[in-house]
Short mmCIF file of C-alpha atoms and ligand atoms in Angstrom, two decimals:
data_model
loop_
_atom_site.label_atom_id
_atom_site.label_comp_id
_atom_site.label_asym_id
_atom_site.label_seq_id
_atom_site.Cartn_x
_atom_site.Cartn_y
_atom_site.Cartn_z
CA MET A 445 166.37 177.62 115.74
CA ASP A 446 164.08 180.09 114.00
CA ASN A 447 162.83 183.27 115.66
CA PHE A 448 159.45 182.95 117.29
CA SER A 449 156.85 184.57 119.52
CA PHE A 450 154.78 182.42 121.83
CA HIS A 451 151.76 183.30 123.90
CA ASN A 452 149.20 180.69 124.88
CA PRO A 453 146.48 182.52 126.81
CA THR A 454 144.32 179.52 127.79
CA ARG A 455 144.15 179.01 131.56
CA LEU A 456 144.18 175.30 132.43
CA HIS A 457 142.51 173.69 135.43
CA PHE A 458 143.79 170.14 135.66
CA GLY A 459 142.66 167.28 137.90
CA LYS A 460 139.83 165.68 139.83
CA GLY A 461 136.93 167.93 140.72
CA GLN A 462 138.17 170.84 138.61
CA ILE A 463 134.87 171.23 136.77
CA ALA A 464 133.82 173.34 139.75
CA ALA A 465 136.31 175.96 138.51
CA VAL A 466 133.89 176.78 135.68
CA THR A 467 131.82 178.89 138.11
CA ALA A 468 134.47 181.54 138.57
CA GLU A 469 135.67 181.43 134.97
CA ILE A 470 132.42 182.72 133.45
CA PRO A 471 131.02 186.14 134.39
CA GLU A 472 127.87 185.66 136.44
CA ASN A 473 125.80 187.90 134.18
CA ALA A 474 126.82 186.04 131.00
CA ARG A 475 124.31 184.29 128.77
CA VAL A 476 126.01 180.94 128.33
CA LEU A 477 125.50 178.38 125.57
CA ILE A 478 126.74 174.89 126.47
CA THR A 479 127.65 173.00 123.30
CA TYR A 480 128.03 169.24 123.24
CA GLY A 481 128.04 166.16 121.04
CA GLY A 482 125.94 163.01 120.88
CA GLY A 483 125.22 162.71 124.59
CA SER A 484 128.23 161.02 126.22
CA ILE A 485 128.42 163.95 128.67
CA LYS A 486 124.91 163.14 129.90
CA ARG A 487 125.70 159.47 130.43
CA ASN A 488 129.01 159.96 132.27
CA GLY A 489 127.87 162.70 134.64
CA THR A 490 129.95 165.52 133.15
CA LEU A 491 126.97 167.66 132.14
CA GLU A 492 125.52 167.34 135.63
CA GLN A 493 128.73 168.69 137.15
CA VAL A 494 128.85 171.53 134.65
CA LEU A 495 125.25 172.52 135.34
CA ALA A 496 125.95 172.42 139.08
CA ALA A 497 128.86 174.80 138.54
CA LEU A 498 126.63 177.14 136.52
CA LYS A 499 123.54 177.10 138.70
CA LYS A 500 123.60 180.88 139.09
CA HIS A 501 124.17 181.55 135.39
CA THR A 502 121.71 181.82 132.53
CA VAL A 503 122.37 178.66 130.54
CA LEU A 504 121.12 177.33 127.21
CA GLN A 505 122.20 174.10 125.55
CA PHE A 506 122.99 172.99 122.02
CA GLY A 507 123.64 169.27 121.47
CA GLY A 508 124.22 167.08 118.44
CA ILE A 509 127.64 168.26 117.27
CA GLU A 510 129.00 165.27 115.37
CA PRO A 511 132.48 163.73 115.39
CA ASN A 512 134.18 165.72 112.58
CA PRO A 513 131.76 168.57 113.24
CA THR A 514 129.72 169.74 110.28
CA TYR A 515 129.20 173.26 109.09
CA GLU A 516 125.54 172.40 108.58
CA THR A 517 125.01 171.60 112.29
CA LEU A 518 127.24 174.39 113.57
CA MET A 519 125.33 177.03 111.63
CA LYS A 520 122.20 175.99 113.56
CA ALA A 521 124.05 176.82 116.76
CA VAL A 522 125.14 180.15 115.28
CA GLU A 523 121.52 180.96 114.52
CA LEU A 524 120.41 180.02 118.03
CA ALA A 525 123.22 181.98 119.66
CA ARG A 526 122.48 185.11 117.62
CA LYS A 527 118.78 184.87 118.44
CA GLU A 528 119.38 184.31 122.14
CA GLN A 529 122.14 186.93 122.38
CA ILE A 530 124.62 184.44 123.76
CA ASP A 531 127.82 186.06 124.99
CA PHE A 532 129.78 183.05 126.31
CA LEU A 533 130.23 179.56 124.85
CA LEU A 534 131.13 176.51 126.89
CA ALA A 535 132.14 173.44 124.87
CA VAL A 536 131.82 170.16 126.76
CA GLY A 537 133.27 167.18 124.91
CA GLY A 538 136.09 166.09 122.63
CA GLY A 539 137.98 167.85 119.87
CA SER A 540 134.97 167.93 117.59
CA VAL A 541 132.80 169.84 120.05
CA ILE A 542 135.64 172.21 120.93
CA ASP A 543 136.58 172.81 117.28
CA GLY A 544 132.94 173.27 116.36
CA THR A 545 132.54 175.78 119.16
CA LYS A 546 135.53 177.77 117.93
CA PHE A 547 133.82 178.04 114.57
CA ILE A 548 130.53 179.06 116.22
CA ALA A 549 132.40 181.69 118.26
CA ALA A 550 133.98 183.16 115.13
CA ALA A 551 130.84 182.89 112.98
CA ILE A 552 128.44 184.66 115.37
CA PRO A 553 129.90 188.16 114.84
CA PHE A 554 131.21 187.46 111.32
CA GLU A 555 129.91 189.78 108.63
CA GLY A 556 129.32 187.90 105.40
CA ASP A 557 129.17 184.16 104.77
CA PRO A 558 130.91 182.35 107.65
CA TRP A 559 131.94 179.52 105.30
CA GLN A 560 134.60 181.94 104.02
CA ILE A 561 136.39 181.56 107.37
CA LEU A 562 137.22 178.05 106.17
CA SER A 563 137.12 178.19 102.38
CA GLU A 564 139.06 181.44 102.01
CA ARG A 565 140.60 181.62 105.46
CA ALA A 566 138.86 185.00 105.78
CA ALA A 567 140.31 186.98 108.68
CA VAL A 568 138.62 186.38 112.02
CA THR A 569 138.83 189.69 113.81
CA ARG A 570 136.34 188.99 116.57
CA ALA A 571 134.95 185.93 118.36
CA ILE A 572 132.59 185.28 121.25
CA PRO A 573 134.58 184.28 124.37
CA ALA A 574 134.63 180.54 125.03
CA GLY A 575 135.92 177.93 127.45
CA ASN A 576 135.74 174.16 127.50
CA VAL A 577 135.51 171.01 129.58
CA LEU A 578 137.56 168.40 127.74
CA THR A 579 136.39 164.77 127.80
CA LEU A 580 138.68 163.20 125.18
CA PRO A 581 142.43 163.80 125.28
CA ALA A 582 143.68 163.82 121.68
CA THR A 583 143.57 166.99 119.64
CA GLY A 584 145.01 169.64 121.95
CA SER A 585 142.11 171.81 120.73
CA GLU A 586 141.28 172.68 124.34
CA SER A 587 144.18 175.13 124.44
CA ASN A 588 145.11 175.93 120.87
CA ALA A 589 143.85 178.31 118.21
CA ALA A 590 142.93 175.78 115.52
CA ALA A 591 139.66 174.20 114.40
CA VAL A 592 138.67 171.74 111.70
CA VAL A 593 135.16 171.74 110.22
CA THR A 594 133.53 169.51 107.60
CA ARG A 595 130.93 170.60 105.07
CA ARG A 596 128.95 167.45 104.48
CA GLU A 597 127.30 168.73 101.30
CA THR A 598 130.60 169.12 99.46
CA SER A 599 132.94 166.69 101.31
CA ASP A 600 135.26 169.50 102.40
CA LYS A 601 137.17 169.10 105.65
CA LEU A 602 138.93 172.43 106.21
CA SER A 603 140.72 174.16 109.05
CA PHE A 604 141.28 177.67 110.29
CA ILE A 605 143.58 179.19 112.87
CA SER A 606 142.98 182.44 114.70
CA PRO A 607 144.28 183.79 118.01
CA GLU A 608 140.73 185.10 118.54
CA VAL A 609 139.48 181.55 119.18
CA TYR A 610 141.98 180.51 121.83
CA PRO A 611 139.75 179.20 124.62
CA GLN A 612 139.83 181.45 127.69
CA PHE A 613 140.04 178.39 129.90
CA ALA A 614 140.08 174.60 129.69
CA ILE A 615 139.08 172.08 132.34
CA LEU A 616 141.03 168.83 132.14
CA ASP A 617 139.54 166.36 134.61
CA PRO A 618 140.90 162.89 133.80
CA GLU A 619 137.89 161.29 135.52
CA THR A 620 135.68 162.42 132.63
CA THR A 621 137.66 160.09 130.35
CA TYR A 622 136.90 156.81 132.17
CA SER A 623 133.81 156.38 130.02
CA LEU A 624 135.64 156.57 126.69
CA PRO A 625 135.18 153.58 124.40
CA VAL A 626 138.47 151.69 123.93
CA SER A 627 138.72 152.80 120.31
CA GLN A 628 138.44 156.49 121.22
CA SER A 629 141.07 156.16 123.96
CA ALA A 630 143.37 154.57 121.39
CA ASN A 631 142.57 157.25 118.81
CA GLY A 632 143.57 159.90 121.31
CA VAL A 633 146.98 158.36 121.96
CA VAL A 634 147.71 157.98 118.25
CA ASP A 635 146.52 161.50 117.38
CA ALA A 636 148.73 163.00 120.09
CA PHE A 637 151.68 160.87 118.93
CA VAL A 638 151.30 162.09 115.36
CA HIS A 639 150.97 165.72 116.51
CA VAL A 640 154.39 165.41 118.07
CA MET A 641 155.79 163.72 114.96
CA GLU A 642 154.47 166.43 112.62
CA GLN A 643 156.46 169.00 114.59
CA TYR A 644 159.50 166.84 115.31
CA LEU A 645 160.19 164.56 112.37
CA THR A 646 161.33 167.18 109.91
CA VAL A 647 164.90 168.34 109.53
CA ARG A 648 167.58 168.66 112.17
CA GLU A 649 168.15 172.29 113.08
CA GLY A 650 169.71 172.55 116.50
CA ALA A 651 166.48 172.89 118.46
CA GLN A 652 167.61 170.70 121.35
CA VAL A 653 164.90 171.66 123.80
CA GLN A 654 162.08 171.14 121.30
CA ASP A 655 163.61 167.78 120.28
CA ARG A 656 164.08 166.49 123.80
CA TYR A 657 160.66 167.68 124.85
CA ALA A 658 159.05 166.03 121.82
CA GLU A 659 160.96 162.82 122.55
CA GLY A 660 159.73 162.90 126.16
CA LEU A 661 156.15 163.13 124.95
CA LEU A 662 156.64 160.31 122.43
CA LEU A 663 158.22 158.02 125.04
CA THR A 664 155.41 158.77 127.47
CA LEU A 665 152.78 157.88 124.87
CA ILE A 666 154.60 154.66 124.01
CA GLU A 667 154.92 153.66 127.67
CA GLU A 668 151.52 154.78 128.94
CA GLY A 669 149.37 154.48 125.79
CA PRO A 670 148.90 150.70 125.92
CA LYS A 671 148.00 150.98 129.63
CA VAL A 672 144.99 153.13 128.82
CA LEU A 673 143.62 150.06 127.02
CA SER A 674 144.53 147.51 129.71
CA GLN A 675 143.84 149.70 132.76
CA PRO A 676 141.09 152.11 131.68
CA ASP A 677 140.20 152.99 135.28
CA ASN A 678 143.73 153.89 136.33
CA TYR A 679 143.63 157.59 137.25
CA ASP A 680 147.36 158.15 136.90
CA VAL A 681 147.39 156.69 133.41
CA ARG A 682 144.37 158.76 132.34
CA ALA A 683 145.96 161.87 133.82
CA THR A 684 149.28 161.27 132.09
CA ILE A 685 147.60 160.77 128.72
CA MET A 686 145.46 163.87 129.16
CA TRP A 687 148.44 166.04 130.00
CA THR A 688 150.59 164.56 127.23
CA ALA A 689 147.94 165.10 124.55
CA ASN A 690 147.56 168.68 125.69
CA GLN A 691 151.29 169.37 125.57
CA ALA A 692 151.59 167.74 122.15
CA LEU A 693 149.56 170.46 120.47
CA ASN A 694 149.44 173.55 122.67
CA GLY A 695 151.95 175.19 120.36
CA LEU A 696 155.06 174.95 122.51
CA ILE A 697 157.07 172.15 120.88
CA GLY A 698 156.45 173.57 117.42
CA ARG A 699 157.93 176.98 118.15
CA GLY A 700 161.15 177.82 116.35
CA VAL A 701 161.18 174.64 114.25
CA ALA A 702 159.96 173.50 110.84
CA GLN A 703 156.63 171.66 110.83
CA ASP A 704 155.31 169.06 108.43
CA TRP A 705 151.48 168.40 108.72
CA SER A 706 151.30 166.47 105.44
CA THR A 707 150.01 163.39 107.29
CA HIS A 708 147.13 165.46 108.65
CA MET A 709 146.27 167.13 105.35
CA ILE A 710 146.19 163.84 103.43
CA GLY A 711 144.38 162.21 106.35
CA HIS A 712 141.65 164.87 106.33
CA GLU A 713 140.72 163.82 102.79
CA LEU A 714 140.30 160.21 103.95
CA THR A 715 137.86 161.40 106.60
CA ALA A 716 136.06 163.71 104.19
CA LEU A 717 135.49 160.93 101.63
CA TYR A 718 135.14 157.79 103.74
CA GLY A 719 134.34 159.01 107.26
CA LEU A 720 137.36 157.34 108.86
CA ASP A 721 138.18 158.48 112.41
CA HIS A 722 140.84 161.20 112.33
CA ALA A 723 143.47 159.15 114.22
CA LYS A 724 143.00 156.16 111.94
CA THR A 725 143.84 158.27 108.91
CA LEU A 726 147.06 159.35 110.60
CA ALA A 727 148.07 155.78 111.44
CA ILE A 728 147.66 154.90 107.77
CA ILE A 729 149.51 157.89 106.32
CA LEU A 730 152.43 158.61 108.68
CA PRO A 731 154.44 155.41 108.01
CA SER A 732 154.11 156.13 104.28
CA VAL A 733 155.22 159.75 104.65
CA MET A 734 158.29 158.54 106.57
CA ASP A 735 159.02 156.08 103.79
CA VAL A 736 158.52 158.38 100.80
CA MET A 737 160.30 161.33 102.48
CA ARG A 738 163.08 159.18 103.97
CA LYS A 739 165.89 161.09 102.25
CA GLN A 740 164.86 164.56 103.37
CA LYS A 741 164.00 163.34 106.86
CA ALA A 742 166.91 160.89 107.22
CA ASP A 743 168.79 162.69 110.03
CA LYS A 744 165.66 163.08 112.09
CA ILE A 745 164.34 159.55 111.46
CA LEU A 746 167.72 158.15 112.54
CA GLN A 747 167.65 160.28 115.69
CA TYR A 748 164.06 159.20 116.38
CA GLY A 749 164.91 155.54 115.80
CA GLN A 750 167.84 155.69 118.15
CA ARG A 751 166.42 157.81 120.96
CA ILE A 752 162.87 156.45 120.95
CA TRP A 753 163.28 152.83 119.85
CA GLY A 754 166.96 152.14 120.61
CA ILE A 755 167.75 151.33 116.97
CA SER A 756 171.51 151.72 116.68
CA SER A 757 172.81 149.07 114.32
CA GLY A 758 172.57 148.47 110.59
CA SER A 759 172.94 150.74 107.58
CA ASP A 760 171.09 154.05 107.55
CA GLN A 761 168.44 152.59 105.23
CA GLU A 762 167.98 149.56 107.49
CA ARG A 763 167.66 151.76 110.55
CA ILE A 764 165.10 153.97 108.79
CA ASP A 765 163.13 150.87 107.78
CA ALA A 766 163.22 149.66 111.38
CA ALA A 767 162.03 153.03 112.72
CA ILE A 768 159.08 153.01 110.30
CA GLU A 769 158.23 149.45 111.29
CA LYS A 770 158.34 150.28 115.01
CA THR A 771 156.01 153.22 114.43
CA ARG A 772 153.55 151.06 112.51
CA ASP A 773 153.74 148.33 115.19
CA PHE A 774 152.95 150.86 117.90
CA PHE A 775 149.77 151.98 116.13
CA GLU A 776 148.76 148.35 115.58
CA GLN A 777 149.48 147.61 119.25
CA MET A 778 147.00 150.39 120.07
CA GLY A 779 144.45 148.45 118.02
CA ILE A 780 144.54 150.80 115.03
CA LYS A 781 145.05 149.33 111.58
CA THR A 782 147.61 151.02 109.36
CA ARG A 783 146.72 150.06 105.79
CA LEU A 784 144.08 151.52 103.48
CA ALA A 785 143.04 147.96 102.60
CA ASP A 786 142.15 147.37 106.27
CA TYR A 787 139.38 149.95 105.79
CA GLY A 788 138.24 148.62 102.41
CA ILE A 789 139.93 151.41 100.44
CA GLY A 790 141.56 150.13 97.25
CA ALA A 791 143.94 151.48 94.60
CA ASP A 792 141.11 152.86 92.48
CA GLU A 793 140.32 155.40 95.22
CA VAL A 794 143.73 157.08 95.03
CA VAL A 795 142.73 159.26 92.07
CA LYS A 796 139.73 160.60 94.00
CA LEU A 797 141.92 161.43 96.98
CA ILE A 798 144.41 163.25 94.80
CA ASP A 799 141.55 165.21 93.22
CA GLN A 800 140.42 166.27 96.69
CA LEU A 801 143.93 167.42 97.61
CA LYS A 802 144.12 169.39 94.37
CA ARG A 803 140.72 170.96 94.95
CA HIS A 804 141.84 172.06 98.41
CA ASN A 805 145.14 173.42 97.10
CA MET A 806 147.16 170.87 99.09
CA ILE A 807 149.78 170.79 96.38
CA ALA A 808 152.92 171.76 98.32
CA LEU A 809 152.91 170.00 101.68
CA GLY A 810 155.62 169.14 104.21
CA GLU A 811 158.35 171.05 106.01
CA LYS A 812 159.85 172.18 102.71
CA GLN A 813 156.55 172.49 100.84
CA ASN A 814 157.90 169.95 98.37
CA ILE A 815 155.29 167.20 98.77
CA THR A 816 153.61 167.66 95.42
CA LEU A 817 150.49 165.84 94.27
CA GLU A 818 152.81 163.25 92.68
CA LEU A 819 154.48 162.58 96.02
CA SER A 820 151.12 162.49 97.81
CA GLU A 821 150.08 159.87 95.29
CA SER A 822 153.20 157.81 96.11
CA ILE A 823 152.40 158.18 99.81
CA LEU A 824 148.85 156.93 99.27
CA ARG A 825 149.98 154.05 97.06
CA LYS A 826 152.50 152.93 99.68
CA ALA A 827 149.69 152.98 102.23
CA LEU A 828 147.54 150.52 100.28
O1 LIG B 1741 129.56 163.05 120.73
P1 LIG B 1741 129.70 162.36 122.05
O2 LIG B 1741 128.47 161.66 122.47
O3 LIG B 1741 130.27 163.24 123.11
O4 LIG B 1741 130.75 161.14 121.79
C1 LIG B 1741 132.07 161.35 121.37
C2 LIG B 1741 132.31 160.96 119.91
O5 LIG B 1741 131.41 159.99 119.49
C3 LIG B 1741 132.95 160.36 122.10
N1 LIG B 1741 133.37 160.84 123.43
C4 LIG B 1741 134.06 161.96 123.72
N2 LIG B 1741 134.34 162.02 125.04
C5 LIG B 1741 133.78 160.91 125.58
C6 LIG B 1741 133.16 160.16 124.56
N3 LIG B 1741 132.53 159.00 124.80
C7 LIG B 1741 132.49 158.55 126.07
N4 LIG B 1741 133.11 159.21 127.09
C8 LIG B 1741 133.76 160.37 126.90
N5 LIG B 1741 134.40 160.98 127.90
O6 LIG B 1741 134.07 160.18 121.28
C9 LIG B 1741 133.68 160.33 119.92
C10 LIG B 1741 134.72 161.13 119.18
O7 LIG B 1741 134.78 162.44 119.64
P2 LIG B 1741 135.56 163.58 118.83
O8 LIG B 1741 135.40 164.84 119.57
O9 LIG B 1741 135.15 163.54 117.41
O10 LIG B 1741 137.07 163.07 118.90
P3 LIG B 1741 138.43 163.85 118.90
O11 LIG B 1741 138.65 164.51 120.19
O12 LIG B 1741 139.41 162.87 118.43
O13 LIG B 1741 138.25 165.01 117.80
C11 LIG B 1741 138.41 164.77 116.44
C12 LIG B 1741 138.25 166.06 115.65
O14 LIG B 1741 139.28 167.00 115.98
C13 LIG B 1741 139.93 167.45 114.80
C14 LIG B 1741 139.79 166.25 113.90
O15 LIG B 1741 140.04 166.57 112.55
C15 LIG B 1741 138.39 165.80 114.16
O16 LIG B 1741 137.47 166.59 113.41
N6 LIG B 1741 141.30 167.90 115.11
C16 LIG B 1741 141.45 169.11 115.70
C17 LIG B 1741 142.69 169.66 115.96
C18 LIG B 1741 142.86 170.99 116.58
N7 LIG B 1741 141.80 171.71 116.84
O17 LIG B 1741 143.97 171.42 116.84
C19 LIG B 1741 143.92 168.96 115.60
C20 LIG B 1741 143.72 167.52 115.28
O18 LIG B 1741 144.77 167.13 114.46
C21 LIG B 1741 142.43 167.20 114.60
O19 LIG B 1741 142.53 167.46 113.20
ZN1 LIG B 1742 145.39 165.27 114.72
#
């Protein structure tokens, strides 16, 4: 196990009725900007609960943050917040709203062009304090330090990480997720699953706790994930998924171990060029990464196959094939297609995707930084 430091400062309030906890989390004299997306929080009653909790606060609102939030829209919020002297941000929504709000929080006090936070990973030394009310369990953004933002003009989907943008608090009320469309519930399960895999399916290095914890999360998603489709109003299922997705990317299981993230980086280019939902890109790319990187990842894929899917017979290569197939089947069972062709993306697009990766300097991906552009091309071709 590698050395590590771990401090996750986000206070979580989990469960029914916890939106009321917002009142005490935000100083009463704060000027609060509520940020949200396309309006789901108005239709499912979440905004009403938030406004009730903030009835003594000064509150402004900024809506219209898109899925895969755009720099163009977020800069409008930055302008509003600067003008109105906002000193607390409250994101209400899914990963896109929360990520977008992290960018807004960092951009408000940023001196210079805020795009540099993404394009050059310019240091974020200050950010406006923020909290969130999560309505879509998937990204873990509610209690991590990462954000992904898209610049529509140039088809760039880029991320930044800064401890300054850890949310101060996150409200996880599973009842807010009853209104999710089936496809978004499924996306959430698959995104969380792949977050665990990116931190688990690397090389074996004696990190027993991280491995067993990751395996617990994977098994939970496999057992409970399909139920979120068949029993969308089951509180216990919604609660389990919400907690699992949070744990998958709050930083804990990735401490002290190698991490991969190639599936995400290649997937981001699919979203940037074709607008595919984030989770769908992961379902397409992960089985291919497992296949192309099967030698380097062999020990871990065999462990995964055995402990998660009970695959214990056959040659190593047969067992690896079976583990990849099981993974693909699980995504398909969640209603998410796993081939580029399923989304109308053909072989002639591969060159464009490789150009994007090159432009974004994604030339040495994976736990050993040895996924070159050539290997990324093989991964994409296997995903056709
Ligand atoms: O915009 P509204 O109207 O709210 O509708 C949203 C949106 O259309 C809807 N939705 C959310 N909660 C709902 C709901 N509809 C009904 N009822 C509810 N309770 O769902 C749609 C998708 O929302 P979005 O926030 O885009 O989804 P998700 O949470 O999957 O976030 C995806 C974004 O997060 C980034 C992705 O790249 C993508 O941009 N990621 C962020 C990460 C992080 N910060 O650590 C890690 C992830 O790997 C990921 O890259
Ligand atoms: Zn993800």
